[in-house]
PDB file of C-alpha atoms in Angstrom:
ATOM      1  CA  MET A   1     -29.393  15.308  -4.684  1.00 96.00           C
ATOM      2  CA  LYS A   2     -29.112  12.750  -1.951  1.00 98.00           C
ATOM      3  CA  VAL A   3     -27.320   9.431  -2.861  1.00 98.00           C
ATOM      4  CA  LEU A   4     -27.348   6.435  -0.471  1.00 98.00           C
ATOM      5  CA  PHE A   5     -24.928   3.711  -1.197  1.00 98.00           C
ATOM      6  CA  ILE A   6     -26.099   0.214  -0.202  1.00 98.00           C
ATOM      7  CA  HIS A   7     -23.140  -2.310   0.171  1.00 96.00           C
ATOM      8  CA  ASN A   8     -22.785  -5.668   1.384  1.00 92.00           C
ATOM      9  CA  GLY A   9     -20.182  -5.630   4.062  1.00 84.00           C
ATOM     10  CA  TYR A  10     -16.649  -5.151   2.921  1.00 89.00           C
ATOM     11  CA  GLU A  11     -15.017  -1.733   2.569  1.00 94.00           C
ATOM     12  CA  SER A  12     -15.122  -0.535  -0.946  1.00 96.00           C
ATOM     13  CA  LEU A  13     -12.424   2.028  -2.093  1.00 97.00           C
ATOM     14  CA  GLY A  14     -14.354   2.594  -5.244  1.00 97.00           C
ATOM     15  CA  LEU A  15     -17.416   3.861  -3.367  1.00 98.00           C
ATOM     16  CA  GLU A  16     -15.304   6.054  -1.356  1.00 98.00           C
ATOM     17  CA  TYR A  17     -13.933   7.709  -4.501  1.00 98.00           C
ATOM     18  CA  LEU A  18     -17.455   8.040  -5.817  1.00 98.00           C
ATOM     19  CA  SER A  19     -18.830   9.605  -2.398  1.00 98.00           C
ATOM     20  CA  ALA A  20     -15.906  12.086  -2.535  1.00 98.00           C
ATOM     21  CA  GLY A  21     -16.657  13.151  -6.208  1.00 98.00           C
ATOM     22  CA  LEU A  22     -20.316  13.480  -5.398  1.00 98.00           C
ATOM     23  CA  LYS A  23     -19.708  15.620  -2.168  1.00 98.00           C
ATOM     24  CA  ALA A  24     -17.365  17.841  -4.448  1.00 97.00           C
ATOM     25  CA  ALA A  25     -20.179  18.331  -6.642  1.00 97.00           C
ATOM     26  CA  GLY A  26     -22.517  19.487  -3.904  1.00 97.00           C
ATOM     27  CA  HIS A  27     -24.379  16.427  -3.331  1.00 98.00           C
ATOM     28  CA  GLU A  28     -25.082  14.538  -0.072  1.00 98.00           C
ATOM     29  CA  THR A  29     -24.107  10.815   0.498  1.00 98.00           C
ATOM     30  CA  LYS A  30     -24.783   8.151   3.015  1.00 97.00           C
ATOM     31  CA  LEU A  31     -23.892   4.489   3.275  1.00 97.00           C
ATOM     32  CA  ALA A  32     -25.919   1.691   4.541  1.00 97.00           C
ATOM     33  CA  VAL A  33     -24.255  -1.692   5.191  1.00 96.00           C
ATOM     34  CA  ASP A  34     -25.796  -5.115   4.998  1.00 94.00           C
ATOM     35  CA  PRO A  35     -22.963  -7.443   6.252  1.00 90.00           C
ATOM     36  CA  CYS A  36     -24.788 -10.397   4.774  1.00 88.00           C
ATOM     37  CA  LEU A  37     -24.179 -12.620   7.841  1.00 89.00           C
ATOM     38  CA  PHE A  38     -24.072 -16.166   7.007  1.00 90.00           C
ATOM     39  CA  ASP A  39     -25.090 -15.339   3.469  1.00 87.00           C
ATOM     40  CA  GLU A  40     -21.963 -13.649   1.851  1.00 81.00           C
ATOM     41  CA  ALA A  41     -21.417 -14.486  -1.799  1.00 74.00           C
ATOM     42  CA  GLY A  42     -18.579 -16.921  -2.247  1.00 73.00           C
ATOM     43  CA  PHE A  43     -18.316 -18.129   1.307  1.00 77.00           C
ATOM     44  CA  TRP A  44     -20.211 -20.592   3.879  1.00 78.00           C
ATOM     45  CA  ARG A  45     -23.933 -19.859   3.926  1.00 84.00           C
ATOM     46  CA  SER A  46     -26.507 -20.978   6.180  1.00 88.00           C
ATOM     47  CA  PRO A  47     -30.187 -19.907   5.455  1.00 88.00           C
ATOM     48  CA  LEU A  48     -31.360 -20.549   8.923  1.00 91.00           C
ATOM     49  CA  LEU A  49     -28.689 -18.378  10.482  1.00 91.00           C
ATOM     50  CA  ALA A  50     -28.820 -15.760   7.623  1.00 87.00           C
ATOM     51  CA  ARG A  51     -32.513 -15.215   8.303  1.00 90.00           C
ATOM     52  CA  ALA A  52     -31.712 -14.963  12.220  1.00 92.00           C
ATOM     53  CA  PHE A  53     -29.041 -12.332  11.680  1.00 91.00           C
ATOM     54  CA  SER A  54     -30.619 -10.493   8.695  1.00 90.00           C
ATOM     55  CA  TYR A  55     -29.784  -6.865   8.376  1.00 90.00           C
ATOM     56  CA  ARG A  56     -32.325  -6.328   5.577  1.00 93.00           C
ATOM     57  CA  GLU A  57     -34.928  -4.406   7.833  1.00 95.00           C
ATOM     58  CA  ARG A  58     -32.404  -2.135   9.221  1.00 95.00           C
ATOM     59  CA  VAL A  59     -31.105  -1.218   5.916  1.00 96.00           C
ATOM     60  CA  LEU A  60     -34.400  -0.514   4.333  1.00 97.00           C
ATOM     61  CA  ALA A  61     -35.183   1.693   7.666  1.00 97.00           C
ATOM     62  CA  GLN A  62     -31.938   3.716   7.002  1.00 97.00           C
ATOM     63  CA  ALA A  63     -33.085   4.212   3.434  1.00 97.00           C
ATOM     64  CA  GLU A  64     -36.409   5.419   4.599  1.00 97.00           C
ATOM     65  CA  GLU A  65     -34.990   7.848   7.019  1.00 97.00           C
ATOM     66  CA  PHE A  66     -32.426   9.124   4.582  1.00 97.00           C
ATOM     67  CA  ARG A  67     -35.113   9.624   1.812  1.00 97.00           C
ATOM     68  CA  PRO A  68     -32.464   9.603  -1.132  1.00 98.00           C
ATOM     69  CA  ASP A  69     -33.009  10.586  -4.708  1.00 98.00           C
ATOM     70  CA  TYR A  70     -30.787   7.924  -5.988  1.00 98.00           C
ATOM     71  CA  ILE A  71     -29.742   4.435  -4.401  1.00 98.00           C
ATOM     72  CA  ALA A  72     -26.434   3.142  -5.923  1.00 98.00           C
ATOM     73  CA  PHE A  73     -25.102  -0.448  -5.766  1.00 98.00           C
ATOM     74  CA  SER A  74     -21.539  -1.804  -6.642  1.00 97.00           C
ATOM     75  CA  VAL A  75     -22.541  -5.293  -8.056  1.00 97.00           C
ATOM     76  CA  PHE A  76     -20.522  -8.621  -8.743  1.00 94.00           C
ATOM     77  CA  THR A  77     -22.360 -11.411 -10.424  1.00 93.00           C
ATOM     78  CA  ASP A  78     -22.354 -13.455  -7.307  1.00 91.00           C
ATOM     79  CA  THR A  79     -23.931 -10.527  -5.438  1.00 93.00           C
ATOM     80  CA  LEU A  80     -26.440  -9.656  -8.082  1.00 96.00           C
ATOM     81  CA  PRO A  81     -29.534 -11.633  -6.381  1.00 94.00           C
ATOM     82  CA  TRP A  82     -28.743  -9.900  -3.049  1.00 94.00           C
ATOM     83  CA  ALA A  83     -28.457  -6.371  -4.883  1.00 97.00           C
ATOM     84  CA  LEU A  84     -31.650  -7.101  -6.856  1.00 98.00           C
ATOM     85  CA  ALA A  85     -33.567  -7.985  -3.921  1.00 96.00           C
ATOM     86  CA  THR A  86     -32.566  -5.095  -1.883  1.00 97.00           C
ATOM     87  CA  ALA A  87     -32.840  -2.536  -4.498  1.00 98.00           C
ATOM     88  CA  ALA A  88     -36.368  -3.655  -5.193  1.00 98.00           C
ATOM     89  CA  ALA A  89     -37.420  -3.339  -1.547  1.00 97.00           C
ATOM     90  CA  ALA A  90     -35.664  -0.028  -1.065  1.00 98.00           C
ATOM     91  CA  ARG A  91     -37.013   1.515  -4.395  1.00 97.00           C
ATOM     92  CA  ALA A  92     -40.532   0.565  -3.268  1.00 97.00           C
ATOM     93  CA  ARG A  93     -40.069   2.140   0.155  1.00 96.00           C
ATOM     94  CA  THR A  94     -38.392   5.337  -1.052  1.00 98.00           C
ATOM     95  CA  GLY A  95     -39.330   6.028  -4.586  1.00 97.00           C
ATOM     96  CA  ALA A  96     -35.608   6.574  -5.429  1.00 98.00           C
ATOM     97  CA  LYS A  97     -34.069   5.818  -8.652  1.00 97.00           C
ATOM     98  CA  VAL A  98     -31.767   2.915  -8.551  1.00 98.00           C
ATOM     99  CA  ILE A  99     -28.168   2.842 -10.119  1.00 98.00           C
ATOM    100  CA  PHE A 100     -26.117  -0.174 -10.565  1.00 98.00           C
ATOM    101  CA  GLY A 101     -22.417  -0.262 -11.347  1.00 98.00           C
ATOM    102  CA  GLY A 102     -19.540  -2.697 -10.829  1.00 96.00           C
ATOM    103  CA  ILE A 103     -18.170  -5.414 -13.129  1.00 96.00           C
ATOM    104  CA  HIS A 104     -21.528  -7.327 -13.605  1.00 97.00           C
ATOM    105  CA  PRO A 105     -23.646  -4.300 -14.965  1.00 97.00           C
ATOM    106  CA  SER A 106     -20.520  -3.321 -17.078  1.00 97.00           C
ATOM    107  CA  SER A 107     -20.363  -6.733 -18.559  1.00 96.00           C
ATOM    108  CA  ASP A 108     -24.046  -7.091 -19.132  1.00 97.00           C
ATOM    109  CA  PRO A 109     -25.887  -3.582 -19.167  1.00 97.00           C
ATOM    110  CA  ALA A 110     -28.802  -4.667 -21.251  1.00 96.00           C
ATOM    111  CA  GLY A 111     -29.477  -7.620 -18.970  1.00 97.00           C
ATOM    112  CA  THR A 112     -29.289  -5.815 -15.756  1.00 97.00           C
ATOM    113  CA  LEU A 113     -31.576  -3.005 -17.103  1.00 97.00           C
ATOM    114  CA  ALA A 114     -34.017  -5.680 -17.876  1.00 96.00           C
ATOM    115  CA  ASN A 115     -34.760  -5.979 -14.112  1.00 97.00           C
ATOM    116  CA  ALA A 116     -37.693  -3.625 -13.095  1.00 96.00           C
ATOM    117  CA  CYS A 117     -35.896  -2.236 -10.075  1.00 97.00           C
ATOM    118  CA  VAL A 118     -32.813  -0.937 -12.032  1.00 98.00           C
ATOM    119  CA  ASP A 119     -33.114   2.596 -13.545  1.00 97.00           C
ATOM    120  CA  TYR A 120     -29.585   3.335 -14.542  1.00 98.00           C
ATOM    121  CA  VAL A 121     -26.340   1.421 -15.300  1.00 98.00           C
ATOM    122  CA  CYS A 122     -22.685   3.011 -14.931  1.00 98.00           C
ATOM    123  CA  LEU A 123     -20.220   1.154 -17.211  1.00 97.00           C
ATOM    124  CA  GLY A 124     -16.755   0.965 -15.846  1.00 96.00           C
ATOM    125  CA  GLU A 125     -15.281   3.651 -13.530  1.00 96.00           C
ATOM    126  CA  ALA A 126     -18.004   6.034 -12.556  1.00 97.00           C
ATOM    127  CA  ASP A 127     -15.821   8.800 -11.050  1.00 97.00           C
ATOM    128  CA  LEU A 128     -17.056  11.135 -14.065  1.00 97.00           C
ATOM    129  CA  SER A 129     -20.300   9.463 -15.157  1.00 97.00           C
ATOM    130  CA  LEU A 130     -22.038   9.349 -11.860  1.00 98.00           C
ATOM    131  CA  PRO A 131     -21.928  13.115 -11.122  1.00 98.00           C
ATOM    132  CA  ALA A 132     -22.719  13.804 -14.746  1.00 98.00           C
ATOM    133  CA  LEU A 133     -25.822  11.777 -14.527  1.00 98.00           C
ATOM    134  CA  LEU A 134     -26.975  13.777 -11.481  1.00 97.00           C
ATOM    135  CA  ALA A 135     -26.328  16.906 -13.090  1.00 97.00           C
ATOM    136  CA  ARG A 136     -28.287  16.038 -16.367  1.00 95.00           C
ATOM    137  CA  GLY A 137     -31.338  18.092 -16.906  1.00 92.00           C
ATOM    138  CA  PRO A 138     -34.778  16.957 -18.106  1.00 88.00           C
ATOM    139  CA  GLY A 139     -34.585  15.708 -21.709  1.00 87.00           C
ATOM    140  CA  GLU A 140     -30.852  15.908 -21.969  1.00 93.00           C
ATOM    141  CA  PRO A 141     -28.973  12.769 -23.416  1.00 95.00           C
ATOM    142  CA  LEU A 142     -27.138  10.480 -21.005  1.00 97.00           C
ATOM    143  CA  PRO A 143     -23.605  11.193 -20.203  1.00 97.00           C
ATOM    144  CA  ALA A 144     -20.707   8.919 -21.473  1.00 97.00           C
ATOM    145  CA  GLY A 145     -20.641   5.429 -19.777  1.00 97.00           C
ATOM    146  CA  VAL A 146     -24.412   5.460 -18.730  1.00 98.00           C
ATOM    147  CA  TRP A 147     -27.304   3.460 -19.951  1.00 98.00           C
ATOM    148  CA  GLY A 148     -30.699   4.056 -18.753  1.00 97.00           C
ATOM    149  CA  LYS A 149     -34.356   3.148 -18.930  1.00 93.00           C
ATOM    150  CA  GLU A 150     -37.041   5.873 -19.351  1.00 85.00           C
ATOM    151  CA  ASP A 151     -40.685   5.502 -20.403  1.00 84.00           C
ATOM    152  CA  GLY A 152     -40.069   1.897 -21.274  1.00 82.00           C
ATOM    153  CA  ALA A 153     -37.046   2.749 -23.518  1.00 89.00           C
ATOM    154  CA  VAL A 154     -33.539   1.871 -23.099  1.00 94.00           C
ATOM    155  CA  LEU A 155     -31.306   4.879 -23.646  1.00 96.00           C
ATOM    156  CA  LYS A 156     -27.433   4.634 -24.186  1.00 97.00           C
ATOM    157  CA  GLY A 157     -24.870   7.272 -23.577  1.00 96.00           C
ATOM    158  CA  PRO A 158     -21.469   7.477 -25.487  1.00 96.00           C
ATOM    159  CA  PRO A 159     -18.918   4.828 -24.736  1.00 94.00           C
ATOM    160  CA  PRO A 160     -17.293   5.315 -21.129  1.00 94.00           C
ATOM    161  CA  ALA A 161     -13.961   7.199 -20.644  1.00 91.00           C
ATOM    162  CA  PRO A 162     -12.294   6.786 -17.225  1.00 93.00           C
ATOM    163  CA  PRO A 163     -10.439   9.720 -15.462  1.00 95.00           C
ATOM    164  CA  ALA A 164      -7.021   9.981 -17.032  1.00 95.00           C
ATOM    165  CA  ASP A 165      -5.435  11.992 -14.173  1.00 96.00           C
ATOM    166  CA  LEU A 166      -5.878  10.080 -10.930  1.00 97.00           C
ATOM    167  CA  ASP A 167      -4.286  12.882  -9.027  1.00 97.00           C
ATOM    168  CA  ALA A 168      -6.796  15.259  -9.940  1.00 96.00           C
ATOM    169  CA  LEU A 169      -9.596  13.001  -8.245  1.00 97.00           C
ATOM    170  CA  PRO A 170     -10.813  14.066  -4.923  1.00 96.00           C
ATOM    171  CA  ALA A 171      -9.117  12.124  -1.928  1.00 96.00           C
ATOM    172  CA  PRO A 172     -11.465   8.989  -1.087  1.00 97.00           C
ATOM    173  CA  ASP A 173     -14.161   9.671   1.557  1.00 97.00           C
ATOM    174  CA  LYS A 174     -12.900   7.561   4.286  1.00 96.00           C
ATOM    175  CA  GLY A 175     -15.725   8.795   6.605  1.00 95.00           C
ATOM    176  CA  LEU A 176     -18.238   6.882   4.341  1.00 96.00           C
ATOM    177  CA  PHE A 177     -17.394   3.409   5.924  1.00 95.00           C
ATOM    178  CA  ALA A 178     -15.900   4.630   9.202  1.00 92.00           C
ATOM    179  CA  SER A 179     -19.295   6.174  10.140  1.00 90.00           C
ATOM    180  CA  ALA A 180     -21.013   2.872   9.478  1.00 87.00           C
ATOM    181  CA  ALA A 181     -18.808   0.678  11.914  1.00 87.00           C
ATOM    182  CA  PRO A 182     -15.501   1.034  13.779  1.00 86.00           C
ATOM    183  CA  VAL A 183     -14.062  -1.916  11.995  1.00 87.00           C
ATOM    184  CA  TYR A 184     -13.621   0.039   8.850  1.00 90.00           C
ATOM    185  CA  SER A 185     -11.099   2.441  10.802  1.00 91.00           C
ATOM    186  CA  SER A 186      -8.649  -0.520  11.633  1.00 92.00           C
ATOM    187  CA  GLY A 187      -6.652  -0.398   8.627  1.00 94.00           C
ATOM    188  CA  TYR A 188      -6.451   1.866   5.374  1.00 96.00           C
ATOM    189  CA  LEU A 189      -7.363   1.023   1.835  1.00 97.00           C
ATOM    190  CA  ALA A 190      -5.410   2.966  -0.913  1.00 97.00           C
ATOM    191  CA  ALA A 191      -4.742   2.731  -4.612  1.00 97.00           C
ATOM    192  CA  ALA A 192      -1.715   4.031  -6.247  1.00 97.00           C
ATOM    193  CA  SER A 193      -2.937   2.917  -9.735  1.00 97.00           C
ATOM    194  CA  ARG A 194      -5.956   1.715 -11.773  1.00 96.00           C
ATOM    195  CA  GLY A 195      -5.765  -0.909 -14.364  1.00 93.00           C
ATOM    196  CA  CYS A 196      -3.404  -3.757 -15.211  1.00 94.00           C
ATOM    197  CA  PRO A 197      -0.282  -4.338 -17.292  1.00 91.00           C
ATOM    198  CA  HIS A 198      -1.521  -7.599 -18.218  1.00 92.00           C
ATOM    199  CA  ALA A 199      -4.368  -8.875 -20.428  1.00 86.00           C
ATOM    200  CA  CYS A 200      -5.666 -11.995 -18.993  1.00 93.00           C
ATOM    201  CA  ALA A 201      -8.592 -13.152 -21.007  1.00 91.00           C
ATOM    202  CA  TYR A 202     -10.508 -14.413 -17.766  1.00 91.00           C
ATOM    203  CA  CYS A 203     -10.178 -11.015 -15.905  1.00 93.00           C
ATOM    204  CA  CYS A 204     -12.458  -8.031 -15.452  1.00 91.00           C
ATOM    205  CA  ASN A 205      -9.436  -5.843 -16.481  1.00 92.00           C
ATOM    206  CA  SER A 206      -9.667  -7.107 -19.981  1.00 92.00           C
ATOM    207  CA  LEU A 207     -13.392  -6.174 -20.130  1.00 92.00           C
ATOM    208  CA  TYR A 208     -12.628  -2.783 -18.887  1.00 92.00           C
ATOM    209  CA  GLY A 209      -9.821  -2.445 -21.458  1.00 90.00           C
ATOM    210  CA  GLU A 210     -12.439  -2.934 -24.183  1.00 91.00           C
ATOM    211  CA  LEU A 211     -14.832  -0.602 -22.770  1.00 92.00           C
ATOM    212  CA  TYR A 212     -12.199   2.028 -22.758  1.00 93.00           C
ATOM    213  CA  ARG A 213     -10.895   1.163 -26.348  1.00 91.00           C
ATOM    214  CA  GLY A 214     -10.891   4.359 -28.294  1.00 90.00           C
ATOM    215  CA  SER A 215     -11.182   6.730 -25.305  1.00 91.00           C
ATOM    216  CA  GLY A 216      -7.514   7.852 -25.454  1.00 91.00           C
ATOM    217  CA  VAL A 217      -7.013   6.996 -21.786  1.00 92.00           C
ATOM    218  CA  PRO A 218      -4.437   4.252 -21.055  1.00 90.00           C
ATOM    219  CA  ARG A 219      -5.749   1.031 -19.528  1.00 85.00           C
ATOM    220  CA  LEU A 220      -3.061   1.535 -16.578  1.00 93.00           C
ATOM    221  CA  ARG A 221      -2.861   4.743 -14.989  1.00 96.00           C
ATOM    222  CA  ARG A 222      -0.784   5.573 -12.087  1.00 97.00           C
ATOM    223  CA  ARG A 223      -0.884   8.320  -9.477  1.00 98.00           C
ATOM    224  CA  SER A 224       2.238  10.347  -8.593  1.00 98.00           C
ATOM    225  CA  PRO A 225       4.615   8.770  -5.798  1.00 98.00           C
ATOM    226  CA  ALA A 226       4.297  12.272  -3.986  1.00 97.00           C
ATOM    227  CA  GLY A 227       0.534  12.255  -4.106  1.00 97.00           C
ATOM    228  CA  VAL A 228       0.091   8.754  -2.765  1.00 97.00           C
ATOM    229  CA  ALA A 229       2.651   9.555   0.005  1.00 97.00           C
ATOM    230  CA  ALA A 230       0.852  12.814   0.910  1.00 96.00           C
ATOM    231  CA  GLU A 231      -2.549  10.925   1.235  1.00 97.00           C
ATOM    232  CA  LEU A 232      -1.126   8.528   3.585  1.00 97.00           C
ATOM    233  CA  GLU A 233       0.949  10.796   5.663  1.00 96.00           C
ATOM    234  CA  THR A 234      -2.193  12.553   6.874  1.00 93.00           C
ATOM    235  CA  ALA A 235      -5.500  10.126   6.212  1.00 93.00           C
ATOM    236  CA  ALA A 236      -3.782   6.858   7.231  1.00 92.00           C
ATOM    237  CA  ARG A 237      -2.454   8.417  10.666  1.00 90.00           C
ATOM    238  CA  GLY A 238      -3.712   6.283  13.528  1.00 90.00           C
ATOM    239  CA  ARG A 239      -4.417   3.236  11.545  1.00 94.00           C
ATOM    240  CA  GLY A 240      -2.885  -0.125  12.057  1.00 94.00           C
ATOM    241  CA  PHE A 241      -1.815  -1.037   8.384  1.00 96.00           C
ATOM    242  CA  VAL A 242      -2.266   0.028   4.748  1.00 97.00           C
ATOM    243  CA  HIS A 243      -3.441  -2.311   1.950  1.00 97.00           C
ATOM    244  CA  PHE A 244      -2.909  -1.355  -1.563  1.00 98.00           C
ATOM    245  CA  THR A 245      -5.631  -2.560  -3.785  1.00 97.00           C
ATOM    246  CA  ASP A 246      -3.417  -2.212  -7.032  1.00 97.00           C
ATOM    247  CA  GLU A 247      -3.804  -5.264  -9.294  1.00 96.00           C
ATOM    248  CA  VAL A 248       0.141  -5.486  -9.613  1.00 96.00           C
ATOM    249  CA  PHE A 249       1.626  -3.177  -7.164  1.00 97.00           C
ATOM    250  CA  ASN A 250       5.267  -3.896  -8.208  1.00 95.00           C
ATOM    251  CA  SER A 251       4.815  -3.638 -11.990  1.00 93.00           C
ATOM    252  CA  ASP A 252       6.805  -0.369 -12.228  1.00 95.00           C
ATOM    253  CA  TYR A 253      10.109  -0.529 -10.542  1.00 96.00           C
ATOM    254  CA  ALA A 254      11.022   2.928 -11.353  1.00 97.00           C
ATOM    255  CA  TRP A 255       7.832   4.175  -9.479  1.00 97.00           C
ATOM    256  CA  LEU A 256       8.671   1.972  -6.604  1.00 97.00           C
ATOM    257  CA  ASP A 257      12.276   3.449  -6.237  1.00 97.00           C
ATOM    258  CA  ALA A 258      10.640   6.879  -6.009  1.00 98.00           C
ATOM    259  CA  PHE A 259       7.700   5.824  -3.770  1.00 98.00           C
ATOM    260  CA  LEU A 260       9.210   3.498  -1.116  1.00 97.00           C
ATOM    261  CA  PRO A 261      11.486   6.017   0.530  1.00 97.00           C
ATOM    262  CA  LEU A 262       8.570   8.422   0.648  1.00 98.00           C
ATOM    263  CA  TYR A 263       6.390   5.634   2.052  1.00 97.00           C
ATOM    264  CA  ALA A 264       9.032   4.914   4.823  1.00 97.00           C
ATOM    265  CA  GLY A 265       9.512   8.505   5.708  1.00 96.00           C
ATOM    266  CA  ARG A 266       5.934   9.791   5.600  1.00 95.00           C
ATOM    267  CA  CYS A 267       3.752   6.825   6.560  1.00 96.00           C
ATOM    268  CA  GLY A 268       5.778   3.790   7.523  1.00 94.00           C
ATOM    269  CA  LEU A 269       2.939   1.461   8.496  1.00 96.00           C
ATOM    270  CA  PRO A 270       2.941  -2.299   7.905  1.00 96.00           C
ATOM    271  CA  PHE A 271       1.479  -2.842   4.445  1.00 97.00           C
ATOM    272  CA  SER A 272       0.166  -5.377   2.247  1.00 97.00           C
ATOM    273  CA  CYS A 273      -0.222  -5.498  -1.591  1.00 97.00           C
ATOM    274  CA  PHE A 274      -0.805  -7.680  -4.760  1.00 96.00           C
ATOM    275  CA  VAL A 275       2.369  -8.664  -6.638  1.00 94.00           C
TER     276      VAL A 275
END
């Protein structure tokens, strides 16, 4: 299968992990980037300049040239209008099925599927569910963590279960974004954990915690210090800095005590993180 990711500007570590997993399963992936210049959700907007600097047609041309079987989006609530408009246009030009994932579809799968241009929704982390969806045979039930729309009916797979062993996942496909623009090679995004030790009611991590309830997988999972250091020693070479996307990077001091000497010896780049 051929999967086209369409994304709105910033580098997404989640999409890089999904691309790596799909490639490991034998699929082909590609990225089309719409930088949403002067029309970026949550920032200053100018309709006049947005029209003048629109990348929409370039993205659609890339979709037509690639001829994907599936087009995938990672969607926040404030990027939903952009994603729906782009998905509808790309679907019309290619005939591809459209998959929405991310926090908005995970929080409102039924409302997301109500849009005519959306065929499937992945709830929560899609490292397991997305390859399983593409491997699904005709008439087979939807895999865990996937809702779909077929012949006018909404189908629901079992509740989602995120990957328990993060060290077992393929290394993120850093070529996905680097091939789109040189700016994505200036720094290196990495994650040593997924989930959060806290349970703030307003945060997406609380929603994901509810989604994964009963899965038997802890809401906070960590990679091994050695595994993170090994990735950075090779993949981050030549980059200017490392940014850790963990929700709370310093929540486990014992893990830090093991990791920091490895980082200093095997990577040593300037880094930023959330604490």
